[in-house]
Amino acid sequence: LKSSHNEPRFFPEAKPLKSHYDVVIIGGGGHGMACAYYLAKEHGITNVAVLEQGYIGGGNTGRNTTIVRSNYLTPEGVKFYDTSLNLFEDLADDFDLNIFYSTRGHFTLAHTDSAMRTMRWRAEVNKHHGIESEVVDRDFIAKEVPYMDLDCAGTHPVMGALYHAPGAVARHDAVAWGYARGAYNRGVEIHQKTRVTSIRTQGDKVTGVETDRGFISCNKVVSMVAGSTPRITSMLGLETPIEIFPLQACVSEPVKPFMDTIVVSGSLHVYVSQSSRGEMVMGASVDPSVLHSTRSSFNFVEGLTDQMIDLFPFMSRMKVMRQWAGMSDITPDFAPIMGKTPIDGFYLDAGWGTWGFKATPVSGKTMAWTLANDRNHELIEPFRLSRFTDFELVGEKGAASVGH
Ligand code: PYC
């Protein structure tokens, strides 16, 4: 299959599995594809198979609200996500593919004194690390987001906000496809509709994976499956503190472009941006109970629109067009779990909760480095699995859509 400029298309033809690969990547979402891309591009490791039980980017990559930002709270988080944001800015050139990366400016509204205090704290940490982040007042917000009711229907008046100018959105599918095409062009094999059924070990070392298409021997396996992480780690008896909560989102019918910023309210648990097609892309916090499912609910739309209309009263006349859910793999400290594990040759890229899409480039790059060097990249060392037994939790209260 060739596209108009003679590049292989992003959906590679199905091939038989080889009997051995140097690296098997479980999960063909953005993170898996990014890891394959950087393994091939930066480390010359191309005897790699990406195994995806569905289709490329069909999991959480295709189910998020595409926000990219680096205004986190912890120094570890800020450095990590800022590296990602910088990589995002060059991806379209790297891929020769339009990923619709659009810098919008990102507001996190504060409706209480304590929220204002947290915004100041975040702004100070951000600035210390060279990130554009400022606490702004109501006048500034009113100028930048003129259609918003700052009094919030009189219920929770906005007091101020954290403003992060580099905040952006991107076309999520294109990110996965760009990485997939770049990996494929460099010799990586991508096997869709290929489900891993177990992982073989000898002693404490990985020797291969069983799939519904047969056994593959390999030296290294990395699990990059977000909401399916417990299914994979249970194959090895590996314990993590991850719990799965659905995260739902929806889009409105398309309307004339009127809002070019991203608006988030942690207190009201809503966030919204307008897509390049004119749809309002909206989400709320994770569902309240653990559930391994991508079902959508009416409750979600009802709760979300109730809050959204307080901020944007005219939206009461807009129709919700589509809704969906992803499975968020939430950790107790709202930071990911990355790197080596106690099982030799088995690596984890998990715990992506509600913060995974924006980490796609940096997770791919640092996990590829970690696999190639068999030691954790310095940016991901704080996110190692052993932090939960060493009592060195990260405490990332800059994560969105989760109660802290
Ligand atoms: O981290 O900005 C974020 C976010 C928004 C929705 C889910 N996560």
PDB file of C-alpha atoms in Angstrom, residues 29-200:
ATOM      1  CA  GLY A  29      -0.667   2.880  20.784  1.00  0.00           C
ATOM      2  CA  GLY A  30       1.282   6.111  20.722  1.00  0.00           C
ATOM      3  CA  HIS A  31       3.746   4.997  23.408  1.00  0.00           C
ATOM      4  CA  GLY A  32       4.479   1.613  21.782  1.00  0.00           C
ATOM      5  CA  MET A  33       4.934   3.170  18.365  1.00  0.00           C
ATOM      6  CA  ALA A  34       7.108   5.973  19.738  1.00  0.00           C
ATOM      7  CA  CYS A  35       9.321   3.456  21.514  1.00  0.00           C
ATOM      8  CA  ALA A  36       9.688   1.413  18.305  1.00  0.00           C
ATOM      9  CA  TYR A  37      10.496   4.587  16.357  1.00  0.00           C
ATOM     10  CA  TYR A  38      13.247   5.764  18.735  1.00  0.00           C
ATOM     11  CA  LEU A  39      14.678   2.227  19.114  1.00  0.00           C
ATOM     12  CA  ALA A  40      15.157   2.136  15.345  1.00  0.00           C
ATOM     13  CA  LYS A  41      16.067   5.778  14.755  1.00  0.00           C
ATOM     14  CA  GLU A  42      18.338   6.473  17.717  1.00  0.00           C
ATOM     15  CA  HIS A  43      19.710   3.051  18.679  1.00  0.00           C
ATOM     16  CA  GLY A  44      19.715   1.112  15.380  1.00  0.00           C
ATOM     17  CA  ILE A  45      17.583  -1.644  16.968  1.00  0.00           C
ATOM     18  CA  THR A  46      15.175  -2.789  14.261  1.00  0.00           C
ATOM     19  CA  ASN A  47      14.587  -6.489  14.934  1.00  0.00           C
ATOM     20  CA  VAL A  48      11.509  -5.362  16.844  1.00  0.00           C
ATOM     21  CA  ALA A  49       7.876  -6.510  16.791  1.00  0.00           C
ATOM     22  CA  VAL A  50       5.040  -4.315  18.036  1.00  0.00           C
ATOM     23  CA  LEU A  51       2.086  -6.546  19.003  1.00  0.00           C
ATOM     24  CA  GLU A  52      -1.318  -4.867  19.138  1.00  0.00           C
ATOM     25  CA  GLN A  53      -4.474  -6.772  20.072  1.00  0.00           C
ATOM     26  CA  GLY A  54      -6.680  -4.310  18.142  1.00  0.00           C
ATOM     27  CA  TYR A  55      -5.523  -1.663  15.700  1.00  0.00           C
ATOM     28  CA  ILE A  56      -2.884   1.081  15.796  1.00  0.00           C
ATOM     29  CA  GLY A  57      -3.876   3.851  18.219  1.00  0.00           C
ATOM     30  CA  GLY A  58      -7.256   2.249  19.019  1.00  0.00           C
ATOM     31  CA  GLY A  59      -6.799   2.256  22.807  1.00  0.00           C
ATOM     32  CA  ASN A  60      -6.254   5.306  24.996  1.00  0.00           C
ATOM     33  CA  THR A  61      -4.358   7.097  22.203  1.00  0.00           C
ATOM     34  CA  GLY A  62      -7.631   7.413  20.319  1.00  0.00           C
ATOM     35  CA  ARG A  63      -9.693   8.121  23.458  1.00  0.00           C
ATOM     36  CA  ASN A  64      -8.164  11.163  25.112  1.00  0.00           C
ATOM     37  CA  THR A  65      -8.694  14.892  24.769  1.00  0.00           C
ATOM     38  CA  THR A  66      -5.226  15.554  23.271  1.00  0.00           C
ATOM     39  CA  ILE A  67      -3.969  18.180  25.711  1.00  0.00           C
ATOM     40  CA  VAL A  68      -0.211  18.787  25.766  1.00  0.00           C
ATOM     41  CA  ARG A  69       1.270  20.830  28.632  1.00  0.00           C
ATOM     42  CA  SER A  70       4.156  20.777  31.070  1.00  0.00           C
ATOM     43  CA  ASN A  71       2.829  22.910  33.965  1.00  0.00           C
ATOM     44  CA  TYR A  72       3.019  20.102  36.513  1.00  0.00           C
ATOM     45  CA  LEU A  73       3.795  20.496  40.194  1.00  0.00           C
ATOM     46  CA  THR A  74       6.792  18.299  40.906  1.00  0.00           C
ATOM     47  CA  PRO A  75      10.250  19.015  39.469  1.00  0.00           C
ATOM     48  CA  GLU A  76      10.357  15.400  38.193  1.00  0.00           C
ATOM     49  CA  GLY A  77       7.049  15.846  36.365  1.00  0.00           C
ATOM     50  CA  VAL A  78       7.891  19.278  35.003  1.00  0.00           C
ATOM     51  CA  LYS A  79      11.225  18.150  33.495  1.00  0.00           C
ATOM     52  CA  PHE A  80       9.682  15.016  32.007  1.00  0.00           C
ATOM     53  CA  TYR A  81       6.608  16.635  30.426  1.00  0.00           C
ATOM     54  CA  ASP A  82       8.567  19.645  29.219  1.00  0.00           C
ATOM     55  CA  THR A  83      10.927  17.353  27.299  1.00  0.00           C
ATOM     56  CA  SER A  84       7.799  15.844  25.765  1.00  0.00           C
ATOM     57  CA  LEU A  85       6.306  19.199  24.824  1.00  0.00           C
ATOM     58  CA  ASN A  86       9.558  20.198  23.117  1.00  0.00           C
ATOM     59  CA  LEU A  87       9.609  16.935  21.170  1.00  0.00           C
ATOM     60  CA  PHE A  88       5.962  17.443  20.144  1.00  0.00           C
ATOM     61  CA  GLU A  89       6.821  20.827  18.645  1.00  0.00           C
ATOM     62  CA  ASP A  90       9.177  19.177  16.110  1.00  0.00           C
ATOM     63  CA  LEU A  91       7.226  15.985  15.405  1.00  0.00           C
ATOM     64  CA  ALA A  92       5.480  17.112  12.225  1.00  0.00           C
ATOM     65  CA  ASP A  93       8.890  17.888  10.671  1.00  0.00           C
ATOM     66  CA  ASP A  94      10.346  14.627  11.954  1.00  0.00           C
ATOM     67  CA  PHE A  95       7.457  12.635  10.464  1.00  0.00           C
ATOM     68  CA  ASP A  96       6.802  14.770   7.382  1.00  0.00           C
ATOM     69  CA  LEU A  97       3.177  14.483   8.486  1.00  0.00           C
ATOM     70  CA  ASN A  98       0.797  17.139   9.771  1.00  0.00           C
ATOM     71  CA  ILE A  99      -0.073  16.251  13.372  1.00  0.00           C
ATOM     72  CA  PHE A 100      -2.207  19.422  13.714  1.00  0.00           C
ATOM     73  CA  TYR A 101      -0.103  20.582  16.665  1.00  0.00           C
ATOM     74  CA  SER A 102      -1.713  23.805  17.779  1.00  0.00           C
ATOM     75  CA  THR A 103      -0.371  25.978  20.606  1.00  0.00           C
ATOM     76  CA  ARG A 104      -3.387  27.464  22.391  1.00  0.00           C
ATOM     77  CA  GLY A 105      -2.498  28.648  25.871  1.00  0.00           C
ATOM     78  CA  HIS A 106      -3.866  26.649  28.807  1.00  0.00           C
ATOM     79  CA  PHE A 107      -5.871  28.041  31.731  1.00  0.00           C
ATOM     80  CA  THR A 108      -6.355  26.120  34.967  1.00  0.00           C
ATOM     81  CA  LEU A 109      -9.092  28.056  36.755  1.00  0.00           C
ATOM     82  CA  ALA A 110      -9.042  28.580  40.494  1.00  0.00           C
ATOM     83  CA  HIS A 111     -12.362  29.087  42.272  1.00  0.00           C
ATOM     84  CA  THR A 112     -11.118  29.004  45.887  1.00  0.00           C
ATOM     85  CA  ASP A 113      -8.292  30.424  47.999  1.00  0.00           C
ATOM     86  CA  SER A 114      -6.709  27.010  48.326  1.00  0.00           C
ATOM     87  CA  ALA A 115      -6.810  26.484  44.546  1.00  0.00           C
ATOM     88  CA  MET A 116      -5.153  29.919  44.110  1.00  0.00           C
ATOM     89  CA  ARG A 117      -2.413  28.817  46.492  1.00  0.00           C
ATOM     90  CA  THR A 118      -1.791  25.629  44.486  1.00  0.00           C
ATOM     91  CA  MET A 119      -1.674  27.645  41.240  1.00  0.00           C
ATOM     92  CA  ARG A 120       0.968  29.957  42.774  1.00  0.00           C
ATOM     93  CA  TRP A 121       2.958  26.944  43.909  1.00  0.00           C
ATOM     94  CA  ARG A 122       2.793  25.403  40.439  1.00  0.00           C
ATOM     95  CA  ALA A 123       3.738  28.692  38.769  1.00  0.00           C
ATOM     96  CA  GLU A 124       6.820  29.020  40.993  1.00  0.00           C
ATOM     97  CA  VAL A 125       7.983  25.432  40.364  1.00  0.00           C
ATOM     98  CA  ASN A 126       7.348  25.873  36.637  1.00  0.00           C
ATOM     99  CA  LYS A 127       9.256  29.161  36.377  1.00  0.00           C
ATOM    100  CA  HIS A 128      12.146  27.707  38.343  1.00  0.00           C
ATOM    101  CA  HIS A 129      12.451  25.122  35.573  1.00  0.00           C
ATOM    102  CA  GLY A 130      12.191  27.686  32.781  1.00  0.00           C
ATOM    103  CA  ILE A 131       8.565  26.969  31.895  1.00  0.00           C
ATOM    104  CA  GLU A 132       6.158  29.742  30.903  1.00  0.00           C
ATOM    105  CA  SER A 133       3.549  29.654  33.635  1.00  0.00           C
ATOM    106  CA  GLU A 134       1.927  32.581  35.462  1.00  0.00           C
ATOM    107  CA  VAL A 135      -0.887  33.208  37.899  1.00  0.00           C
ATOM    108  CA  VAL A 136      -3.294  35.583  36.122  1.00  0.00           C
ATOM    109  CA  ASP A 137      -6.258  37.634  37.351  1.00  0.00           C
ATOM    110  CA  ARG A 138      -9.870  37.807  36.222  1.00  0.00           C
ATOM    111  CA  ASP A 139      -9.244  40.678  33.797  1.00  0.00           C
ATOM    112  CA  PHE A 140      -6.623  38.691  31.938  1.00  0.00           C
ATOM    113  CA  ILE A 141      -8.910  35.645  31.726  1.00  0.00           C
ATOM    114  CA  ALA A 142     -11.869  37.762  30.585  1.00  0.00           C
ATOM    115  CA  LYS A 143      -9.778  39.182  27.747  1.00  0.00           C
ATOM    116  CA  GLU A 144      -8.469  35.796  26.582  1.00  0.00           C
ATOM    117  CA  VAL A 145     -11.680  33.786  27.066  1.00  0.00           C
ATOM    118  CA  PRO A 146     -14.395  36.370  26.404  1.00  0.00           C
ATOM    119  CA  TYR A 147     -17.265  33.892  26.178  1.00  0.00           C
ATOM    120  CA  MET A 148     -16.782  32.479  29.656  1.00  0.00           C
ATOM    121  CA  ASP A 149     -18.952  33.508  32.612  1.00  0.00           C
ATOM    122  CA  LEU A 150     -16.309  34.260  35.231  1.00  0.00           C
ATOM    123  CA  ASP A 151     -19.005  34.329  37.897  1.00  0.00           C
ATOM    124  CA  CYS A 152     -19.831  30.777  36.947  1.00  0.00           C
ATOM    125  CA  ALA A 153     -23.615  31.302  37.282  1.00  0.00           C
ATOM    126  CA  GLY A 154     -22.951  32.707  40.766  1.00  0.00           C
ATOM    127  CA  THR A 155     -22.060  29.275  42.130  1.00  0.00           C
ATOM    128  CA  HIS A 156     -18.223  29.160  42.078  1.00  0.00           C
ATOM    129  CA  PRO A 157     -16.832  32.512  40.854  1.00  0.00           C
ATOM    130  CA  VAL A 158     -13.411  32.263  39.210  1.00  0.00           C
ATOM    131  CA  MET A 159     -10.745  34.010  41.345  1.00  0.00           C
ATOM    132  CA  GLY A 160      -7.819  33.649  38.965  1.00  0.00           C
ATOM    133  CA  ALA A 161      -5.974  30.983  36.998  1.00  0.00           C
ATOM    134  CA  LEU A 162      -2.669  29.385  36.198  1.00  0.00           C
ATOM    135  CA  TYR A 163      -1.874  30.396  32.621  1.00  0.00           C
ATOM    136  CA  HIS A 164       0.534  28.224  30.623  1.00  0.00           C
ATOM    137  CA  ALA A 165       1.136  29.793  27.215  1.00  0.00           C
ATOM    138  CA  PRO A 166       2.746  26.703  25.569  1.00  0.00           C
ATOM    139  CA  GLY A 167      -0.306  24.490  26.307  1.00  0.00           C
ATOM    140  CA  ALA A 168      -1.369  22.821  23.062  1.00  0.00           C
ATOM    141  CA  VAL A 169      -3.540  20.224  21.379  1.00  0.00           C
ATOM    142  CA  ALA A 170      -2.588  17.772  18.616  1.00  0.00           C
ATOM    143  CA  ARG A 171      -4.281  15.225  16.386  1.00  0.00           C
ATOM    144  CA  HIS A 172      -3.881  12.067  18.459  1.00  0.00           C
ATOM    145  CA  ASP A 173      -4.240   9.509  15.616  1.00  0.00           C
ATOM    146  CA  ALA A 174      -1.648  11.314  13.531  1.00  0.00           C
ATOM    147  CA  VAL A 175       0.851  11.062  16.387  1.00  0.00           C
ATOM    148  CA  ALA A 176       0.444   7.288  16.523  1.00  0.00           C
ATOM    149  CA  TRP A 177       0.451   6.966  12.731  1.00  0.00           C
ATOM    150  CA  GLY A 178       3.530   9.170  12.336  1.00  0.00           C
ATOM    151  CA  TYR A 179       5.501   7.118  14.822  1.00  0.00           C
ATOM    152  CA  ALA A 180       4.201   3.882  13.289  1.00  0.00           C
ATOM    153  CA  ARG A 181       5.188   4.909   9.774  1.00  0.00           C
ATOM    154  CA  GLY A 182       8.629   6.068  10.922  1.00  0.00           C
ATOM    155  CA  ALA A 183       9.251   2.787  12.753  1.00  0.00           C
ATOM    156  CA  TYR A 184       7.925   0.674   9.879  1.00  0.00           C
ATOM    157  CA  ASN A 185      10.090   2.503   7.333  1.00  0.00           C
ATOM    158  CA  ARG A 186      13.121   1.634   9.460  1.00  0.00           C
ATOM    159  CA  GLY A 187      12.329  -2.098   9.542  1.00  0.00           C
ATOM    160  CA  VAL A 188      10.173  -2.528  12.666  1.00  0.00           C
ATOM    161  CA  GLU A 189       7.335  -5.063  12.271  1.00  0.00           C
ATOM    162  CA  ILE A 190       3.866  -3.989  13.390  1.00  0.00           C
ATOM    163  CA  HIS A 191       1.412  -6.817  14.020  1.00  0.00           C
ATOM    164  CA  GLN A 192      -2.162  -5.707  14.565  1.00  0.00           C
ATOM    165  CA  LYS A 193      -4.867  -8.114  15.810  1.00  0.00           C
ATOM    166  CA  THR A 194      -2.169 -10.033  17.687  1.00  0.00           C
ATOM    167  CA  ARG A 195      -2.973 -10.640  21.348  1.00  0.00           C
ATOM    168  CA  VAL A 196      -0.376 -11.662  23.917  1.00  0.00           C
ATOM    169  CA  THR A 197      -1.716 -14.565  25.975  1.00  0.00           C
ATOM    170  CA  SER A 198       1.254 -15.202  28.297  1.00  0.00           C
ATOM    171  CA  ILE A 199       4.900 -14.316  28.869  1.00  0.00           C
ATOM    172  CA  ARG A 200       7.493 -17.073  29.210  1.00  0.00           C
TER     173      ARG A 200
END
